[in-house]
Amino acid sequence: MTQLELVCPAGTPAALQTAVDAGADAVYLGFRDETNARNFPGLNFSREELAEGLEYAHKRGVKVFLAVNTYATAGRYEPWIRAVDDAARLKVDALILADIGLLDYARRTHPKLRLHLSVQASASTAAAITYYAREFGVRRVVLPRVLSVPQIRDLNQKIDVETEVFAFGGMCPMAEGRCSLSSYITGKSPNMNGVCSPASHVSYVQTPDGLTSTLAGFTINKFADHEQAGYPTLCKGRFSAGSTAGYLFEEPVSLDTTRILPDLMEAGVSALKIEGRQRSKAYVRDVVTNFRRAVDACARGERPIAEADSGMGNLSEGGRNTTGAYSKKWM
């Protein structure tokens, strides 16, 4: 069984210090430009701030990972190359990449720089991960949030690199480009089968209440005469809950793996990623503190406190938590 490394978000220098002080084993961050996937105003690091952050973290035994996890714009590669070169020059502990050209450049130009494969690369099979490890020396892969715990366990038995999984943060109908909604009711998904809501599973039925659209026999929507009927995809479905009808997939909920951490450890996971580089210092402090406590409990062979009693409920979107695909029952 492996010891879980706690990888925490740092959207600002202040958040970095907060995460380090709260018990992070590593923090991840990005430069203040389009080379990372959280290029929001007021966030991220200059080169000088990263150097200062590295010094602060390393003095306390904490690692710093730099995310250069967007795909370069056609004909404009320089910002991404400069980000890789600066990561090596400043001696970050790992560089998180997705772009295959950048992986090749980093491997050839900075062979001693440790490389992690970003979730943006969406690698979830042993064959894909082995390729990245063999060709570019990738040492760790961040897995998409579409795998169950048994699938992660099976994967770890077939690969020779570390795996990192998302442990806490917001959810989305789209998961790293791999929407599971269509697969949930049709067995076909856009990225595995090239189809989302295949036409063979779609039907429209005119009823006294209007036009009803169905997918694989499930009602997705009902349209009044004055409404334009849309194609029935599950994420755009309008459903009834109690006496209210609405687009329920947009309701907020957060991923929280607290109660399944022992299962993730047993499955061979090496690291847990806390999402939230756009979040406040208070959020970072509270989430990291709670997960530090939970991870340490796992290391002692104890079961972590259930989320309802751990104080994590107030940190979740909509005050609700889920273990998402980690506990999925469908294929």
Coordinates of C-alpha atoms in Angstrom, one line a residue:
M1 CA 0.0 0.0 0.0
T2 CA 1.4 3.4 -0.9
Q3 CA 1.5 6.6 1.1
L4 CA -0.8 9.3 -0.4
E5 CA 0.9 12.6 -1.3
L6 CA -1.3 15.7 -0.8
V7 CA -1.1 18.0 -3.9
C8 CA -2.8 21.3 -3.2
P9 CA -3.8 24.4 -5.3
A10 CA -2.0 27.7 -5.2
G11 CA -3.5 30.4 -7.3
T12 CA -1.5 33.2 -5.7
P13 CA 1.7 33.5 -3.6
A14 CA -0.5 34.0 -0.5
A15 CA -2.4 30.8 -1.3
L16 CA 0.9 28.9 -1.7
Q17 CA 2.1 29.9 1.8
T18 CA -1.4 29.0 3.2
A19 CA -1.3 25.6 1.5
V20 CA 2.3 24.9 2.7
D21 CA 1.5 26.0 6.3
A22 CA -1.7 23.9 6.3
G23 CA 0.1 20.7 5.5
A24 CA 0.5 20.2 1.8
D25 CA 3.1 17.8 0.6
A26 CA 3.2 19.6 -2.8
V27 CA 1.5 22.6 -4.3
Y28 CA 0.7 23.2 -8.0
L29 CA 0.5 26.5 -9.8
G30 CA 0.9 28.2 -13.1
F31 CA 2.5 31.2 -14.8
R32 CA 0.4 34.4 -15.3
D33 CA -0.4 33.7 -18.9
E34 CA -2.2 31.4 -21.3
T35 CA 0.2 28.4 -20.7
N36 CA -1.9 27.1 -17.8
A37 CA -5.6 26.1 -17.6
R38 CA -6.5 28.7 -15.0
N39 CA -5.6 31.9 -16.8
F40 CA -7.9 34.1 -14.8
P41 CA -7.3 37.8 -14.0
G42 CA -5.6 38.2 -10.6
L43 CA -4.3 34.7 -10.4
N44 CA -1.1 32.8 -11.0
F45 CA 2.6 33.6 -10.7
S46 CA 5.3 35.8 -12.2
R47 CA 8.8 34.2 -12.6
E48 CA 10.0 36.2 -9.5
E49 CA 7.0 35.1 -7.5
L50 CA 7.6 31.5 -8.4
A51 CA 11.2 31.7 -7.3
E52 CA 10.1 33.1 -4.0
G53 CA 7.4 30.4 -3.7
L54 CA 10.0 27.7 -4.4
E55 CA 12.2 29.0 -1.6
Y56 CA 9.4 29.2 0.9
A57 CA 8.1 25.7 0.1
H58 CA 11.5 24.0 -0.1
K59 CA 12.6 25.4 3.2
R60 CA 9.6 23.5 4.7
G61 CA 10.1 20.3 2.8
V62 CA 7.2 20.9 0.3
K63 CA 7.4 20.3 -3.4
V64 CA 6.3 22.8 -6.1
F65 CA 4.7 21.6 -9.4
L66 CA 4.2 23.9 -12.4
A67 CA 1.3 23.4 -14.7
V68 CA 1.9 24.2 -18.3
N69 CA -1.2 22.2 -19.3
T70 CA -2.8 24.1 -22.2
Y71 CA -2.3 23.3 -25.8
A72 CA -0.1 25.8 -27.8
T73 CA -1.7 28.1 -30.3
A74 CA -0.9 27.2 -33.9
G75 CA 2.0 29.3 -35.2
R76 CA 2.7 30.8 -31.7
Y77 CA 4.7 28.3 -29.7
E78 CA 7.1 30.7 -27.9
P79 CA 5.2 31.3 -24.6
W80 CA 5.0 27.6 -24.0
I81 CA 8.6 26.9 -24.8
R82 CA 9.6 29.8 -22.6
A83 CA 7.5 28.4 -19.7
V84 CA 9.2 25.0 -20.0
D85 CA 12.7 26.6 -20.1
D86 CA 11.9 28.8 -17.1
A87 CA 10.5 25.8 -15.1
A88 CA 13.8 24.1 -15.6
R89 CA 15.9 27.2 -14.8
L90 CA 13.9 27.8 -11.6
K91 CA 14.2 24.1 -10.6
V92 CA 10.5 23.2 -10.0
D93 CA 10.0 19.7 -8.6
A94 CA 7.9 18.7 -11.6
L95 CA 6.4 20.1 -14.7
I96 CA 2.8 19.2 -15.6
L97 CA 2.3 18.9 -19.4
A98 CA -0.3 17.7 -21.8
D99 CA 0.9 18.9 -25.2
I100 CA 2.8 16.1 -26.9
G101 CA 5.2 18.5 -28.6
L102 CA 6.0 20.2 -25.3
L103 CA 6.6 16.8 -23.7
D104 CA 9.1 16.0 -26.5
Y105 CA 10.8 19.4 -26.2
A106 CA 11.1 19.1 -22.4
R107 CA 12.4 15.6 -22.6
R108 CA 15.1 16.5 -25.2
T109 CA 16.1 19.9 -23.8
H110 CA 15.8 19.3 -20.0
P111 CA 16.3 15.6 -19.5
K112 CA 16.6 15.9 -15.7
L113 CA 13.3 17.8 -15.3
R114 CA 10.6 15.5 -13.8
L115 CA 7.5 15.4 -16.0
H116 CA 3.9 14.7 -14.9
L117 CA 1.2 14.1 -17.5
S118 CA -1.7 16.5 -17.1
V119 CA -5.3 15.3 -16.9
Q120 CA -5.8 17.4 -20.0
A121 CA -4.1 14.7 -21.9
S122 CA -6.9 12.4 -20.9
A123 CA -4.7 9.3 -20.6
S124 CA -6.6 6.5 -18.9
T125 CA -5.4 3.2 -20.4
A126 CA -2.2 1.3 -19.7
A127 CA -1.2 1.5 -23.4
A128 CA -1.5 5.3 -23.5
I129 CA 0.3 5.9 -20.2
T130 CA 3.1 3.4 -21.0
Y131 CA 3.6 5.3 -24.3
Y132 CA 4.0 8.6 -22.5
A133 CA 6.4 7.0 -20.0
R134 CA 8.5 5.3 -22.7
E135 CA 8.7 8.2 -25.1
F136 CA 9.0 11.2 -22.8
G137 CA 10.0 9.8 -19.4
V138 CA 6.7 10.8 -17.7
R139 CA 6.9 9.8 -14.0
R140 CA 3.3 10.4 -13.0
V141 CA -0.1 10.7 -14.7
V142 CA -3.1 12.7 -13.4
L143 CA -6.0 10.4 -14.2
P144 CA -9.3 11.7 -15.6
R145 CA -12.3 11.7 -13.3
V146 CA -14.0 8.9 -15.2
L147 CA -12.5 5.8 -13.7
S148 CA -13.9 3.7 -10.8
V149 CA -11.7 2.6 -7.9
P150 CA -11.5 -1.0 -9.3
Q151 CA -10.5 0.4 -12.7
I152 CA -7.7 2.5 -11.1
R153 CA -6.5 -0.6 -9.2
D154 CA -6.3 -2.6 -12.4
L155 CA -4.5 0.2 -14.2
N156 CA -1.9 0.6 -11.5
Q157 CA -1.1 -3.1 -11.8
K158 CA -0.2 -2.6 -15.5
I159 CA 1.8 0.6 -15.5
D160 CA 5.2 1.6 -14.1
V161 CA 4.5 5.3 -13.2
E162 CA 2.7 7.0 -10.3
T163 CA -1.0 7.9 -10.5
E164 CA -2.6 11.1 -9.1
V165 CA -6.3 11.4 -8.8
F166 CA -8.7 14.3 -8.0
A167 CA -9.8 14.2 -4.4
F168 CA -11.9 17.3 -3.8
G169 CA -13.4 20.1 -5.9
G170 CA -16.1 21.1 -8.3
M171 CA -17.8 18.6 -10.7
C172 CA -18.9 19.1 -14.3
P173 CA -21.0 17.2 -16.8
M174 CA -17.9 17.1 -19.0
A175 CA -15.0 15.3 -17.5
E176 CA -11.7 16.1 -19.2
G177 CA -13.4 15.7 -22.6
R178 CA -14.9 12.4 -21.6
C179 CA -18.6 12.8 -21.1
S180 CA -20.1 9.8 -19.3
L181 CA -23.7 10.9 -19.5
S182 CA -24.4 9.3 -22.9
S183 CA -22.7 6.1 -21.9
Y184 CA -24.8 6.0 -18.7
I185 CA -28.0 5.2 -20.6
T186 CA -26.9 4.2 -24.1
G187 CA -23.6 2.4 -23.6
K188 CA -22.0 4.8 -26.1
S189 CA -19.9 7.8 -25.3
P190 CA -18.4 10.6 -27.5
N191 CA -14.8 9.9 -26.8
M192 CA -14.8 6.1 -26.6
N193 CA -17.3 5.5 -29.3
G194 CA -17.4 8.7 -31.3
V195 CA -21.1 9.4 -30.5
C196 CA -23.0 11.3 -28.0
S197 CA -26.6 10.3 -27.8
P198 CA -26.6 8.1 -30.9
A199 CA -29.5 8.5 -33.3
S200 CA -30.3 4.9 -33.0
H201 CA -31.4 5.5 -29.4
V202 CA -33.4 8.7 -30.1
S203 CA -37.1 9.0 -30.6
Y204 CA -39.8 11.7 -30.6
V205 CA -43.3 11.1 -29.5
Q206 CA -46.2 13.5 -30.0
T207 CA -48.5 13.5 -26.9
P208 CA -51.4 15.6 -25.8
D209 CA -48.9 17.5 -23.6
G210 CA -46.6 18.3 -26.4
L211 CA -43.6 16.7 -28.1
T212 CA -41.6 14.2 -25.9
S213 CA -38.0 13.4 -26.7
T214 CA -36.5 10.2 -25.4
L215 CA -33.0 8.6 -25.3
A216 CA -32.7 4.8 -24.9
G217 CA -36.3 4.8 -23.7
F218 CA -35.7 7.5 -21.0
T219 CA -37.7 10.8 -21.3
I220 CA -35.2 13.6 -21.7
N221 CA -37.5 16.5 -22.4
K222 CA -41.1 17.6 -23.1
F223 CA -41.7 20.6 -25.4
A224 CA -44.8 22.8 -25.5
D225 CA -46.2 23.8 -28.9
H226 CA -44.4 27.2 -28.8
E227 CA -41.0 25.7 -28.0
Q228 CA -38.4 24.5 -30.4
A229 CA -37.6 20.8 -29.8
G230 CA -33.9 20.1 -29.2
Y231 CA -31.9 17.0 -29.7
P232 CA -32.1 14.7 -26.6
T233 CA -28.7 14.7 -24.9
L234 CA -28.8 13.8 -21.2
C235 CA -26.8 16.9 -20.1
K236 CA -29.3 19.2 -21.7
G237 CA -32.3 17.2 -20.3
R238 CA -35.1 18.8 -18.4
F239 CA -36.3 16.7 -15.5
S240 CA -38.8 16.8 -12.7
A241 CA -37.9 16.8 -9.1
G242 CA -40.9 16.9 -6.8
S243 CA -43.2 19.5 -8.4
T244 CA -40.4 21.5 -10.1
A245 CA -39.0 20.8 -13.6
G246 CA -35.5 22.1 -14.5
Y247 CA -32.1 21.4 -16.1
L248 CA -30.9 19.5 -13.1
F249 CA -27.3 18.7 -14.3
E250 CA -26.3 22.3 -13.7
E251 CA -26.9 22.0 -10.0
P252 CA -23.7 22.4 -8.0
V253 CA -22.0 19.5 -6.2
S254 CA -18.4 18.8 -5.2
L255 CA -16.2 15.7 -5.5
D256 CA -15.1 14.5 -2.0
T257 CA -13.1 11.3 -1.6
T258 CA -12.6 11.6 2.2
R259 CA -14.5 8.4 3.0
I260 CA -12.9 6.3 0.2
L261 CA -9.2 7.4 0.8
P262 CA -8.3 3.9 2.1
D263 CA -9.8 2.4 -1.1
L264 CA -7.7 4.7 -3.2
M265 CA -4.6 3.8 -1.2
E266 CA -5.3 0.1 -1.6
A267 CA -5.7 0.7 -5.3
G268 CA -2.1 2.0 -5.6
V269 CA -2.8 5.7 -6.0
S270 CA 0.3 7.8 -5.2
A271 CA -1.2 11.3 -4.9
L272 CA -4.4 13.3 -4.3
K273 CA -5.1 16.5 -6.1
I274 CA -7.2 19.2 -4.4
E275 CA -8.9 21.4 -7.0
G276 CA -9.3 25.1 -6.6
R277 CA -6.5 27.4 -7.8
Q278 CA -9.2 30.1 -8.2
R279 CA -10.3 29.7 -4.6
S280 CA -9.6 31.9 -1.6
K281 CA -6.9 31.4 1.0
A282 CA -9.6 30.5 3.6
Y283 CA -10.9 27.7 1.3
V284 CA -7.3 26.4 0.6
R285 CA -6.5 26.5 4.4
D286 CA -9.7 24.6 5.4
V287 CA -9.6 21.9 2.6
V288 CA -5.9 21.2 3.1
T289 CA -6.2 21.1 6.8
N290 CA -9.1 18.6 6.6
F291 CA -7.4 16.4 4.0
R292 CA -4.1 16.5 5.9
R293 CA -6.0 15.1 8.9
A294 CA -7.7 12.4 6.7
V295 CA -4.5 11.3 4.9
D296 CA -2.7 11.0 8.2
A297 CA -5.5 8.9 9.6
C298 CA -5.2 6.6 6.5
A299 CA -1.5 6.3 7.1
R300 CA -2.2 5.1 10.6
G301 CA -4.6 2.5 9.3
E302 CA -7.7 4.4 10.5
R303 CA -10.8 5.2 8.6
P304 CA -11.2 9.0 7.9
I305 CA -14.1 10.8 9.5
A306 CA -17.2 10.9 7.3
E307 CA -17.6 14.2 5.4
A308 CA -20.7 15.0 7.3
D309 CA -18.7 15.3 10.5
S310 CA -15.4 16.6 9.1
G311 CA -16.4 20.2 8.4
M312 CA -16.0 19.7 4.6
G313 CA -19.7 20.2 4.0
N314 CA -19.4 23.9 4.2
L315 CA -16.6 23.9 1.6
S316 CA -18.6 22.0 -1.1
E317 CA -20.5 23.6 -3.9
G318 CA -24.2 23.6 -3.0
G319 CA -23.2 22.0 0.3
R320 CA -23.3 18.6 -1.3
N321 CA -20.6 16.0 -2.0
T322 CA -20.2 13.0 -4.2
T323 CA -17.6 10.3 -4.9
G324 CA -18.4 10.7 -8.6
A325 CA -17.2 8.0 -11.0
Y326 CA -15.0 6.4 -8.3
S327 CA -18.1 4.6 -7.1
K328 CA -19.9 4.3 -10.4
K329 CA -22.1 1.4 -11.1
W330 CA -22.4 1.9 -14.9
M331 CA -19.9 1.2 -17.7

